[in-house]
mmCIF file of C-alpha atoms in Angstrom:
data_model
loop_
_atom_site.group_PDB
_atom_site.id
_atom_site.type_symbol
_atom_site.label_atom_id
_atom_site.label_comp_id
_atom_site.label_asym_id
_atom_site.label_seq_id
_atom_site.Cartn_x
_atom_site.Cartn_y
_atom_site.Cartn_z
ATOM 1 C CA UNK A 417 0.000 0.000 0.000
ATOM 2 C CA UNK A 418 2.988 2.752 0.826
ATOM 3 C CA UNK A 419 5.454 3.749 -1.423
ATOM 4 C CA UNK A 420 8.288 5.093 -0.828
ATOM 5 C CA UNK A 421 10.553 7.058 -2.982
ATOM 6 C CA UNK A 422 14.583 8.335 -3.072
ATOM 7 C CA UNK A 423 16.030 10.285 -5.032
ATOM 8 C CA UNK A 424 19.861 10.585 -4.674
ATOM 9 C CA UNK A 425 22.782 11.486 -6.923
ATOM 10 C CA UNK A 426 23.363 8.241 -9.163
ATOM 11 C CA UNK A 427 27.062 7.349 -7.833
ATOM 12 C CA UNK A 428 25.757 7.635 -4.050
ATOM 13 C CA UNK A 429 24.064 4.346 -3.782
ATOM 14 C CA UNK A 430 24.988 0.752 -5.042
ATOM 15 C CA UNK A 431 22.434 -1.591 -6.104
ATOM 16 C CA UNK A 432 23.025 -3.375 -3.006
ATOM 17 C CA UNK A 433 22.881 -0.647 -1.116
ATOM 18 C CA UNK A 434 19.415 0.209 -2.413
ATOM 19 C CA UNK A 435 18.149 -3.222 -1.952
ATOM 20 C CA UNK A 436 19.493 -2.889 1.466
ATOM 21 C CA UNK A 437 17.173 -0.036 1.857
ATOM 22 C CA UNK A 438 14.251 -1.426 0.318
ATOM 23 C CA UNK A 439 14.278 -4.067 2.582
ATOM 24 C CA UNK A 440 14.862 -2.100 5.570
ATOM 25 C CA UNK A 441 12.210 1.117 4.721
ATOM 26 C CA UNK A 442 9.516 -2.241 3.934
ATOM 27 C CA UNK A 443 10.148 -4.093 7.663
ATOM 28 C CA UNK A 444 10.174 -0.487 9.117
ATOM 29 C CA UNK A 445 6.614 0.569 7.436
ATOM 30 C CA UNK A 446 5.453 -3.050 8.183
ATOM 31 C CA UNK A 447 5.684 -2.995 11.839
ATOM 32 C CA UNK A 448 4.760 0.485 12.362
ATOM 33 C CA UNK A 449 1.832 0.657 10.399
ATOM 34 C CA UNK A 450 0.307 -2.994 10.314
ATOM 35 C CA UNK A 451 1.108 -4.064 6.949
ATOM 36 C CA UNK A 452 2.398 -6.957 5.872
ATOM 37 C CA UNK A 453 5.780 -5.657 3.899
ATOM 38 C CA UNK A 454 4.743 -7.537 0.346
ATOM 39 C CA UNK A 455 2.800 -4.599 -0.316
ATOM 40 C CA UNK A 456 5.919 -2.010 0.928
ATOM 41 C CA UNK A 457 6.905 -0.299 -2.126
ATOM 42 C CA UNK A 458 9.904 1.416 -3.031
ATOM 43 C CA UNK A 459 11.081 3.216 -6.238
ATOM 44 C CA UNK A 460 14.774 4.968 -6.712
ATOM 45 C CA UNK A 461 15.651 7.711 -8.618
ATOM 46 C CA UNK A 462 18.986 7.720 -9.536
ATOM 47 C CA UNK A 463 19.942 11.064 -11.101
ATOM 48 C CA UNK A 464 22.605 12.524 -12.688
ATOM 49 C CA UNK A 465 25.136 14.857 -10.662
ATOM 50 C CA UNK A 466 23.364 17.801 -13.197
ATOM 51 C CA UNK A 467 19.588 17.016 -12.025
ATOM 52 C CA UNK A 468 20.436 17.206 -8.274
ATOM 53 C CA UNK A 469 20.860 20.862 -6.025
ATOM 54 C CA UNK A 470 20.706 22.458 -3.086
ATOM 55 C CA UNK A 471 20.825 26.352 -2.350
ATOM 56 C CA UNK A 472 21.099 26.642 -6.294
ATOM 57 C CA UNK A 473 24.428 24.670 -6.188
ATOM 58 C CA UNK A 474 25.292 20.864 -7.251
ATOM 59 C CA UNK A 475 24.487 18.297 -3.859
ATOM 60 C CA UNK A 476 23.792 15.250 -3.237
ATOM 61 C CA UNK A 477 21.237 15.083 -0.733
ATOM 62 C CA UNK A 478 18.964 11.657 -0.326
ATOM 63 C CA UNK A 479 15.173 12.589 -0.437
ATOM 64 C CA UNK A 480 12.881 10.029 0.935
ATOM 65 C CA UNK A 481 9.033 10.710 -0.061
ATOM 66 C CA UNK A 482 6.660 8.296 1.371
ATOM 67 C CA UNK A 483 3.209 7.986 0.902
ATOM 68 C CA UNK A 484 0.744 6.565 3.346
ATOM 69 C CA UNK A 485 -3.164 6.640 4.223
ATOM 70 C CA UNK A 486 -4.336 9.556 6.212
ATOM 71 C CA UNK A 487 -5.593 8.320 9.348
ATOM 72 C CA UNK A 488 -2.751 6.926 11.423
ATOM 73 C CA UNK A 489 -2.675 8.095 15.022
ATOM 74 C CA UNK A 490 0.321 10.919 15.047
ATOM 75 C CA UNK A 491 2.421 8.895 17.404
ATOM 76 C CA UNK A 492 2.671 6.535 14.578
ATOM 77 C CA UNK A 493 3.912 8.710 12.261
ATOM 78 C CA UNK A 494 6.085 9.954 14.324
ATOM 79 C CA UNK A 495 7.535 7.322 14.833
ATOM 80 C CA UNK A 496 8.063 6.152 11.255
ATOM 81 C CA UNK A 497 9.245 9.032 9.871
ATOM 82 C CA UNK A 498 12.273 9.032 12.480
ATOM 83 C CA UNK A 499 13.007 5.610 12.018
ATOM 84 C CA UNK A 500 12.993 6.015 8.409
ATOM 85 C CA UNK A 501 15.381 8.850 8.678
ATOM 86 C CA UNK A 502 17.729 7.264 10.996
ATOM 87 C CA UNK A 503 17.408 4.157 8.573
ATOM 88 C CA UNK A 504 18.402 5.947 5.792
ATOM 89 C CA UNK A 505 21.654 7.337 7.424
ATOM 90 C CA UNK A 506 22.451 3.893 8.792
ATOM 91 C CA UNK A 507 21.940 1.931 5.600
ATOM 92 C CA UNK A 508 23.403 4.439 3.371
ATOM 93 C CA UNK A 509 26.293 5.840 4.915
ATOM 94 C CA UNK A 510 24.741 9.287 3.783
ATOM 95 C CA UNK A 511 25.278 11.835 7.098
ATOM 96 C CA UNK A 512 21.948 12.733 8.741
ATOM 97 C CA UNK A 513 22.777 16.381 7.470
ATOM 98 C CA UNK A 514 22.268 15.520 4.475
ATOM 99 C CA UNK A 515 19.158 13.518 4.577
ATOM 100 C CA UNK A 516 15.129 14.694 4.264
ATOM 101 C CA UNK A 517 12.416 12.405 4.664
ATOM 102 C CA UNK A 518 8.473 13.546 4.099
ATOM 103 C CA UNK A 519 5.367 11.466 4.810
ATOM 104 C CA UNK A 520 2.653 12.257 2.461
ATOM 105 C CA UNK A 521 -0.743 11.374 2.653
ATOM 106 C CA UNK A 522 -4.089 11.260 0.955
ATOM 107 C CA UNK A 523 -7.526 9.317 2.491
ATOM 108 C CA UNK A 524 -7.428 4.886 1.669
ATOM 109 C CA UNK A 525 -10.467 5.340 -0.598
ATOM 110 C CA UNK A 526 -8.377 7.773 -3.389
ATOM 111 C CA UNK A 527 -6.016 4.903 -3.519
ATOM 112 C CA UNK A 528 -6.494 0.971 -5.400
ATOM 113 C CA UNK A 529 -4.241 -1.708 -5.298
ATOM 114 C CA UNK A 530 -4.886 -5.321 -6.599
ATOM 115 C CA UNK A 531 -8.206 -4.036 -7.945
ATOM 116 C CA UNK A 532 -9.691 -2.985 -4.601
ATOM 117 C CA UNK A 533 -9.593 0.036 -2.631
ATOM 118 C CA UNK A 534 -7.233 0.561 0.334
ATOM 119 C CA UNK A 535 -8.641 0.034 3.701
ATOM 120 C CA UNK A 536 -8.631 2.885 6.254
ATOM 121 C CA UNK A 537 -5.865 2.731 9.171
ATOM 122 C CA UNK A 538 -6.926 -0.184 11.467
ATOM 123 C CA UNK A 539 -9.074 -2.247 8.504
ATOM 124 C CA UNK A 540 -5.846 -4.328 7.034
ATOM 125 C CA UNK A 541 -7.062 -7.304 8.425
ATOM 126 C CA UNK A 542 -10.549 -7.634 6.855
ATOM 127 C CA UNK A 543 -9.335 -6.117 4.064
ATOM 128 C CA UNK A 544 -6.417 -8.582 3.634
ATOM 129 C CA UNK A 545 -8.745 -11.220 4.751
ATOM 130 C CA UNK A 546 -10.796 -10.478 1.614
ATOM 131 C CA UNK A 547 -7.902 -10.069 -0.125
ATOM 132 C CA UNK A 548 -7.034 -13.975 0.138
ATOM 133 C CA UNK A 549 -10.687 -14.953 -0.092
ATOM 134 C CA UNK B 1041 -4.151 20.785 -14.741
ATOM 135 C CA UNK B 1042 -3.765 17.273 -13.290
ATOM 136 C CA UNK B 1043 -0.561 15.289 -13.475
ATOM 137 C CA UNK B 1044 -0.356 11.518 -13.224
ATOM 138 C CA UNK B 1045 3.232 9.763 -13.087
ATOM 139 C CA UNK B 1046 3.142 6.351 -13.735
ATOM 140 C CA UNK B 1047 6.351 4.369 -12.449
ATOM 141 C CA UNK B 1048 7.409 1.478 -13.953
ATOM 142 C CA UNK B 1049 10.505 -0.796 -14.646
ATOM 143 C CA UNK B 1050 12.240 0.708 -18.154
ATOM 144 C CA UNK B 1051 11.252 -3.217 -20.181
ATOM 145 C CA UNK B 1052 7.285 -2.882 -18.760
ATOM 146 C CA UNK B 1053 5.631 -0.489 -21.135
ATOM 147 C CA UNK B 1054 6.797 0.261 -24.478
ATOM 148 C CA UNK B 1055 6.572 3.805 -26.256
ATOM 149 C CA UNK B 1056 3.103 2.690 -28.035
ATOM 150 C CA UNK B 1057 1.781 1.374 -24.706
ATOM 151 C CA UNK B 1058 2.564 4.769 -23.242
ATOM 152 C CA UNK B 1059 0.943 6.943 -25.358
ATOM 153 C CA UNK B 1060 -2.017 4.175 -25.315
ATOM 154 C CA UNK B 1061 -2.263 5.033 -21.457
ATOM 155 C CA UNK B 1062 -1.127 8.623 -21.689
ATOM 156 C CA UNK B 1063 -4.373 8.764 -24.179
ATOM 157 C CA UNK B 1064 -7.007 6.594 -21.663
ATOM 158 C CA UNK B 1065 -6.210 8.356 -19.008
ATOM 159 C CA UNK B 1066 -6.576 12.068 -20.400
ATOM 160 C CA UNK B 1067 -10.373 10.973 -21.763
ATOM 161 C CA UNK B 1068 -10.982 9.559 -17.987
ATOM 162 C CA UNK B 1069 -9.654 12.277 -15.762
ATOM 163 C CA UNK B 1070 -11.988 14.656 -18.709
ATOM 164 C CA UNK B 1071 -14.846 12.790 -19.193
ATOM 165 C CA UNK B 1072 -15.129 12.748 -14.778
ATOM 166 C CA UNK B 1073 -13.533 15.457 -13.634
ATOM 167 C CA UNK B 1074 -15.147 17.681 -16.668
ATOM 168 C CA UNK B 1075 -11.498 19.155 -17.380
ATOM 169 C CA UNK B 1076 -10.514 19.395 -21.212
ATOM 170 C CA UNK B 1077 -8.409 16.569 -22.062
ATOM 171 C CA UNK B 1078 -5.754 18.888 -23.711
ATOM 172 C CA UNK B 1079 -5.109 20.018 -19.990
ATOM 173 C CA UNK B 1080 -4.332 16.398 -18.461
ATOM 174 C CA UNK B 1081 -0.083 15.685 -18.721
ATOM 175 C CA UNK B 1082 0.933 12.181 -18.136
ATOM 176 C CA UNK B 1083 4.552 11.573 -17.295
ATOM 177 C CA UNK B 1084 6.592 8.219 -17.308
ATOM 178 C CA UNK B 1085 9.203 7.594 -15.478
ATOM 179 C CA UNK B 1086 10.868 4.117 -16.917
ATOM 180 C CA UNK B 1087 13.312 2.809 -14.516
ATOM 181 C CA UNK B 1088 16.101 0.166 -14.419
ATOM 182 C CA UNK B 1089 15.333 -3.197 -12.938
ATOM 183 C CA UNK B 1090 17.806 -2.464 -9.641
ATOM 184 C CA UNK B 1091 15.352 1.132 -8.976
ATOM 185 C CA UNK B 1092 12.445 -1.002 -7.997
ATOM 186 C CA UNK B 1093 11.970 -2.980 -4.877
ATOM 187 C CA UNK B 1094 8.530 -4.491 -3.431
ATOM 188 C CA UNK B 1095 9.221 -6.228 0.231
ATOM 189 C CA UNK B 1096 12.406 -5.652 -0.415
ATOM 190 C CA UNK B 1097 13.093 -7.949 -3.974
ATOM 191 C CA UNK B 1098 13.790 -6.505 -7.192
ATOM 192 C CA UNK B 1099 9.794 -6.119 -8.287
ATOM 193 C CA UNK B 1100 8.357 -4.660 -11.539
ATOM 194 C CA UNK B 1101 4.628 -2.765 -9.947
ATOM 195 C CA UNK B 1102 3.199 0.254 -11.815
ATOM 196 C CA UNK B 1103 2.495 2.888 -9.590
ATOM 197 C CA UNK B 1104 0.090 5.791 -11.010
ATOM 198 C CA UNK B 1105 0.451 8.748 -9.126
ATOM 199 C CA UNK B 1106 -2.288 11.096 -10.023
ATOM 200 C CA UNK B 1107 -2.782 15.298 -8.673
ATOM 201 C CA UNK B 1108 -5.550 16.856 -8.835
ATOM 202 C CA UNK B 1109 -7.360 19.923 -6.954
ATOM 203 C CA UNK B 1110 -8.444 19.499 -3.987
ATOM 204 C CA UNK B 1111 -12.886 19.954 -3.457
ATOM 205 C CA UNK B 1112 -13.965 17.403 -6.298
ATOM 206 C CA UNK B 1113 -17.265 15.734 -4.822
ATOM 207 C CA UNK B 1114 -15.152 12.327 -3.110
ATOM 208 C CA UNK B 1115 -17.845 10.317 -6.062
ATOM 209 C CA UNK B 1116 -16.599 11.799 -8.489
ATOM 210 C CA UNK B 1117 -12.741 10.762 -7.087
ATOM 211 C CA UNK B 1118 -14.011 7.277 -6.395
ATOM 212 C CA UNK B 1119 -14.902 6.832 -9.638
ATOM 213 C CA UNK B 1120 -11.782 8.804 -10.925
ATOM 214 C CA UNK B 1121 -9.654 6.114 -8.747
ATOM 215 C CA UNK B 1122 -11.499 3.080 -9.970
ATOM 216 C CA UNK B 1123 -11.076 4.099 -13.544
ATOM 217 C CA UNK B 1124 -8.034 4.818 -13.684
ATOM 218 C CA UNK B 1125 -6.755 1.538 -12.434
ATOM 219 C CA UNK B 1126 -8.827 -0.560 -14.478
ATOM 220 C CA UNK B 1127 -7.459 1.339 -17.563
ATOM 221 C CA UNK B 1128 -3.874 1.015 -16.096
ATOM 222 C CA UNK B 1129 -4.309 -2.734 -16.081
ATOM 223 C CA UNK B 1130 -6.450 -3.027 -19.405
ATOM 224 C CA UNK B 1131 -4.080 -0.896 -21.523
ATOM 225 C CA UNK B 1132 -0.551 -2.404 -19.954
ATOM 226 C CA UNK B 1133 -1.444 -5.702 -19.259
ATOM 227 C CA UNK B 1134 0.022 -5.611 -15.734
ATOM 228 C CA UNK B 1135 -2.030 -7.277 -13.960
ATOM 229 C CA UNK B 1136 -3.983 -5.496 -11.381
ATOM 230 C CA UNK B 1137 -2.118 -7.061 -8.809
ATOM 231 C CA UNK B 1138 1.158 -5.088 -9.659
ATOM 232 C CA UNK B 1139 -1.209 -1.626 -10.182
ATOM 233 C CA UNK B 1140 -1.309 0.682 -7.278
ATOM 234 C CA UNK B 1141 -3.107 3.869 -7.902
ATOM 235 C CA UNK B 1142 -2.904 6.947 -5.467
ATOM 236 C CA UNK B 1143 -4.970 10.230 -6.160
ATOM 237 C CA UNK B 1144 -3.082 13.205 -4.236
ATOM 238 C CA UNK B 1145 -4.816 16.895 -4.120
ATOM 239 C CA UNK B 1146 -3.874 20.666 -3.353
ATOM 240 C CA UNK B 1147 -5.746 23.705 -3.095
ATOM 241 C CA UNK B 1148 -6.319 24.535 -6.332
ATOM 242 C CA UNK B 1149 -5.025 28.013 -5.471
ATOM 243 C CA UNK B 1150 -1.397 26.751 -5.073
ATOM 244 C CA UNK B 1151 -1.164 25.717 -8.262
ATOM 245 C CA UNK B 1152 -0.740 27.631 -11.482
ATOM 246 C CA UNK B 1153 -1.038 26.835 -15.028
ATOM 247 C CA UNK B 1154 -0.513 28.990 -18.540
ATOM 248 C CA UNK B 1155 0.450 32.010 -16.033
ATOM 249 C CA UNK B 1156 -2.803 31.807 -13.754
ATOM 250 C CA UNK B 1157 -3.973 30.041 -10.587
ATOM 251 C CA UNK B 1158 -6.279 27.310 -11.354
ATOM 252 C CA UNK B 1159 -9.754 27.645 -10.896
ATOM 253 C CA UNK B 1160 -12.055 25.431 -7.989
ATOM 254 C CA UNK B 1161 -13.975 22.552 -9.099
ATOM 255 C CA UNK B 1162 -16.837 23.530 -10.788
ATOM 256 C CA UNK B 1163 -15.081 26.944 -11.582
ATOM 257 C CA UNK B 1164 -13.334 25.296 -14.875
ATOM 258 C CA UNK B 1165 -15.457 26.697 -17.679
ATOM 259 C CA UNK B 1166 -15.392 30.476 -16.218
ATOM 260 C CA UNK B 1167 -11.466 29.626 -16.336
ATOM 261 C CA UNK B 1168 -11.348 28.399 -19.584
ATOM 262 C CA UNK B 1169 -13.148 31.033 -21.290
ATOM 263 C CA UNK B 1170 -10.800 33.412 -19.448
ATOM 264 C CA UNK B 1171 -8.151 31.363 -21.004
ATOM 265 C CA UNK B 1172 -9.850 31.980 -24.277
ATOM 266 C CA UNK B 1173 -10.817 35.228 -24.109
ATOM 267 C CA UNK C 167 13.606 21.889 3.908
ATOM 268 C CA UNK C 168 11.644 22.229 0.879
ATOM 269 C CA UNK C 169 11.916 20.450 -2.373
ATOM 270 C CA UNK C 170 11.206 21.328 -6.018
ATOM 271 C CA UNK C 171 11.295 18.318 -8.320
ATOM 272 C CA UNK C 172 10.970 19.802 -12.308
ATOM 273 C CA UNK C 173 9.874 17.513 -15.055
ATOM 274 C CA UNK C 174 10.723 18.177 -18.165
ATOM 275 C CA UNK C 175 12.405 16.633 -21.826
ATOM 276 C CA UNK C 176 15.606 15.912 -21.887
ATOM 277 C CA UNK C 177 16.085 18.210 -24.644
ATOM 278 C CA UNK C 178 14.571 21.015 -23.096
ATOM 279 C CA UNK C 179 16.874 22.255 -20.514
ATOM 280 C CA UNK C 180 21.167 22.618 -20.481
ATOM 281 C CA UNK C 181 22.882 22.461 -17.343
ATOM 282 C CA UNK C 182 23.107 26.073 -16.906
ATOM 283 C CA UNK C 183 19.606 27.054 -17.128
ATOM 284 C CA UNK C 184 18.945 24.300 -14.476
ATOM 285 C CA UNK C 185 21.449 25.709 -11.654
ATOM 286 C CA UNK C 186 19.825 28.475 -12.446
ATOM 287 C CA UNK C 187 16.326 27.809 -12.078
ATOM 288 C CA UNK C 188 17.697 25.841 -8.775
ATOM 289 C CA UNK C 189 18.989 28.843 -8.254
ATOM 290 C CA UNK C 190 16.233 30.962 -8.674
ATOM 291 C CA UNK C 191 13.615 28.856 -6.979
ATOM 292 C CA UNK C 192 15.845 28.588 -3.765
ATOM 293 C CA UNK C 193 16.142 32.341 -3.799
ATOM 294 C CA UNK C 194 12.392 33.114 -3.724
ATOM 295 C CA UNK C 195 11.533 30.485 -1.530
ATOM 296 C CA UNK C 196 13.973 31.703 0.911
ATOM 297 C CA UNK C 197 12.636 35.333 1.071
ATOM 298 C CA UNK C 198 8.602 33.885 0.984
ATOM 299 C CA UNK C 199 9.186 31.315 3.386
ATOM 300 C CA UNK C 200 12.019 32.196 5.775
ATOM 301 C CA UNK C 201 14.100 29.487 5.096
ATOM 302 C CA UNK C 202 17.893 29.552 4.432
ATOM 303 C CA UNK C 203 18.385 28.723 0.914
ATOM 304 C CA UNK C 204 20.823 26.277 1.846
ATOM 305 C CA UNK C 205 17.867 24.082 2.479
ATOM 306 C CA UNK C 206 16.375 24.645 -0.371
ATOM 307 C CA UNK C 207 16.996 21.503 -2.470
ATOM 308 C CA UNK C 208 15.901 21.313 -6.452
ATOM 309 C CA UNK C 209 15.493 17.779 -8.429
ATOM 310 C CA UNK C 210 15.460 17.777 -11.952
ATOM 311 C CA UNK C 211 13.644 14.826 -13.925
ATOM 312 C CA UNK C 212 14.854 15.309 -17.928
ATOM 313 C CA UNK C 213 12.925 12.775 -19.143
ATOM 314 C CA UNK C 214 12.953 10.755 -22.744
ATOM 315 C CA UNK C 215 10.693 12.287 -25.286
ATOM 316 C CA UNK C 216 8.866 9.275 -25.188
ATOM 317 C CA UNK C 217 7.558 9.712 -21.020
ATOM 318 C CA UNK C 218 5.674 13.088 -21.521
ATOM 319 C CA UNK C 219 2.626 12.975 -22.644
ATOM 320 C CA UNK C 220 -0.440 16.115 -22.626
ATOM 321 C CA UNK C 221 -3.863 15.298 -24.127
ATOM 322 C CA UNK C 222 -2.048 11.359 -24.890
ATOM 323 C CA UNK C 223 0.258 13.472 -27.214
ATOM 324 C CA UNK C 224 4.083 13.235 -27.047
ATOM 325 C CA UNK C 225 4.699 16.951 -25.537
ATOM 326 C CA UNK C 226 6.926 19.109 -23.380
ATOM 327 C CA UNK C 227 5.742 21.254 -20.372
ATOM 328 C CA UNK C 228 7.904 21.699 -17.271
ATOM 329 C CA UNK C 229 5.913 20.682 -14.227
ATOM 330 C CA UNK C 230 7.125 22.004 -11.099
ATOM 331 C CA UNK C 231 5.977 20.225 -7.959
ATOM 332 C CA UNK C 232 6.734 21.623 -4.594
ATOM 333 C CA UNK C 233 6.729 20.770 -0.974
ATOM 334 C CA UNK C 234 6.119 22.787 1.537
ATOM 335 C CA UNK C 235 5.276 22.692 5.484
ATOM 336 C CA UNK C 236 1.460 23.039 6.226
ATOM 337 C CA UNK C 237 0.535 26.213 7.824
ATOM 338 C CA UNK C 238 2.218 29.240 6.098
ATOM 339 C CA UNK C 239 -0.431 31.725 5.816
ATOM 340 C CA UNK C 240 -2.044 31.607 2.790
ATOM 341 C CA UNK C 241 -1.418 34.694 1.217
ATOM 342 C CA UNK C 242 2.073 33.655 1.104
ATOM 343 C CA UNK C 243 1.928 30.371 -0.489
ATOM 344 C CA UNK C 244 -0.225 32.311 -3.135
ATOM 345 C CA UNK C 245 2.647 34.527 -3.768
ATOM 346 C CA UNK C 246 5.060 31.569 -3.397
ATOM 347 C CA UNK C 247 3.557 29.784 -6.370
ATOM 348 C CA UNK C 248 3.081 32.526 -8.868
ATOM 349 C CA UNK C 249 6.608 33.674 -8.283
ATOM 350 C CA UNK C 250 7.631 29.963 -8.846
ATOM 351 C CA UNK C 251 5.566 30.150 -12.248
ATOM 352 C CA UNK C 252 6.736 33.270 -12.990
ATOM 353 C CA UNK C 253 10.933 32.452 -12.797
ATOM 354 C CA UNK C 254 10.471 28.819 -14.508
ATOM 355 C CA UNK C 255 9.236 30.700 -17.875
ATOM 356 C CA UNK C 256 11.559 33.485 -17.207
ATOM 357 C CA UNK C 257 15.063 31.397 -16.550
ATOM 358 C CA UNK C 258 13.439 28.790 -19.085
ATOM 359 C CA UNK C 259 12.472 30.552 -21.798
ATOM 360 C CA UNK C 260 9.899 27.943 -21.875
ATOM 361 C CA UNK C 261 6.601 29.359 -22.314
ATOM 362 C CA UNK C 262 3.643 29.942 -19.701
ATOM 363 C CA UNK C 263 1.354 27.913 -21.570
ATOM 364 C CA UNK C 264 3.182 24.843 -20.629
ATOM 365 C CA UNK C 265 4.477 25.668 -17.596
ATOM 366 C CA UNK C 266 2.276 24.355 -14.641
ATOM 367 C CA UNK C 267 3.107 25.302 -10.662
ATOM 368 C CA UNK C 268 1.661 22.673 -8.046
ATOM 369 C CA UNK C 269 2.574 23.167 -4.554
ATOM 370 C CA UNK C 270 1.699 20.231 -2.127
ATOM 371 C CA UNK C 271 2.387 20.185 1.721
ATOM 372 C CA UNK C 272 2.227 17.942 4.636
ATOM 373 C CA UNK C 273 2.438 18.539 8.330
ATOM 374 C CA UNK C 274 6.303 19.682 9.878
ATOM 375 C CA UNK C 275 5.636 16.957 11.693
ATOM 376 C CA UNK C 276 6.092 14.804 9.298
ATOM 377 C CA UNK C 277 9.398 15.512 8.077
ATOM 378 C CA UNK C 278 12.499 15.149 9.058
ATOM 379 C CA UNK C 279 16.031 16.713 8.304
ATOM 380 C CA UNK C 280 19.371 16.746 9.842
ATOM 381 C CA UNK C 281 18.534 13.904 12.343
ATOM 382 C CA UNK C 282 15.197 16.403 13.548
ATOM 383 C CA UNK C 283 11.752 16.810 12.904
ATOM 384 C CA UNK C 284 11.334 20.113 10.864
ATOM 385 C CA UNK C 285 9.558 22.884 12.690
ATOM 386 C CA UNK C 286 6.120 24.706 11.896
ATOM 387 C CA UNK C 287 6.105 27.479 10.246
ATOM 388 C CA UNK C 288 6.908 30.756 12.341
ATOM 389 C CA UNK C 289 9.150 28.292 14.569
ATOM 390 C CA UNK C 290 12.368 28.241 12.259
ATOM 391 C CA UNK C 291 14.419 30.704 13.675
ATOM 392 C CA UNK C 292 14.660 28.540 16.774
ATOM 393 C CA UNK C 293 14.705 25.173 14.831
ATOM 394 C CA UNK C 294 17.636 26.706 13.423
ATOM 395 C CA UNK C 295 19.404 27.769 16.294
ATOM 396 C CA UNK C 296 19.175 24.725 17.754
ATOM 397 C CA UNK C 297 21.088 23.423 14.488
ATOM 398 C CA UNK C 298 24.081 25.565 15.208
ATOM 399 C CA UNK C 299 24.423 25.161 18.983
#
């Protein structure tokens, strides 16, 4: 149901490295926000050293956008958007300084997946029950 | 003045498919959201294999990313969602368990197009004849 | 803090005009928002002809989609946004016909940078000391 998406300079991360992250960001999201991690998603882009600036000068910063249903209680997001950030500095090697991550949101009915709309926070189960059926 | 960015691996869609999709979903988002279909961009972006990761493994989903402004009667964006996704699957052939659809919004005033701020829904055709005039 | 990612062609922009628009944008958001340009960050996508598509037509706008905090008075983000529009045609040369603004936000909350949660509007200047002490 989430996705999550970095964008970094193309030399900073490895395709290990990224995998590393994938898997990380997906048992993160899972745990936090009671869903099972097959449906964590998470895209790279890997840009050129000319597509990439901060303060109007060259950087390399790594950007993590996620996207998740509105409706989680606060603490929750809290939560995962600080242990996605320290994630991202542990996995990567990039320096917190240079890391952003932003949790975006829009309501579980603007959003399909496997043909069905998304369940509000705190429906997964029925909704992954059905899902099965 | 909506946007939808579809995310795929770079082998998924080919340039015909594209524009086959880039075309559906322009006559959708007009034919609901009563927005000329000259005004709906659809963007691509194509990535390599080792950019996309679902639980973690190497994964090839196609994630449509739609905008639009924010006050649409939430029918009209249940339908919009619905639609879109089943056109996402007909015209790729991905099946609809690799489609995940998410409809963002904004104000409509923080958003400008051809030099002016975009009109509310329902305030398109007093826009467009502005546009015209 | 914020983030601008521009879509365009390939073709459409040289590596000077896009420090410069990074340049520009982090300039104006600075003096709207009260936020040091150096953390304003800009992300270029310069796509294939083939991934930009208006009315299912191969075409070539430049969408710029910001992020903001939630909460900065209105008035200002309408000023934000037409100054935005108004410096991507101007260091562009690309026409206002197919430039479109969107500016999405979430809450500060939400975000993190440097290792912190970003602050709400109006609470920067402390944020900010607390990133030098």
């Amino acid at each position: 149901m989430p996705v999550y998406t970095c964008t970094t300079a193309r030399s900073a991360l490895d395709a290990p490295t990224k995998a590393a992250l994938a898997t990380e960001l997906a048992s993160i999201h899972s745990r936090i926000n009671h869903v099972p991690s097959t449906y964590v998603n998470v895209v790279f882009h890997s840009l050129p050293e000319e597509d990439l600036y901060t303060d109007g000068r060259p950087a390399a910063p790594l950007i993590v956008n996620g996207w998740t249903r509105t409706g989680h209680p606060e603490a929750q997001t809290d939560q995962l958007v600080r242990e996605i950030a320290d994630a991202a500095t542990r996995v990567t090697g990039i320096p917190a300084e240079r890391v952003l991550v932003i949790i975006g949101n829009s309501p579980a009915r603007f959003a399909v997946e496997g043909g069905r709309v998304l369940p509000d926070p705190g429906q997964e189960e029925a909704w992954l029950r059905g899902d099965t059926g």
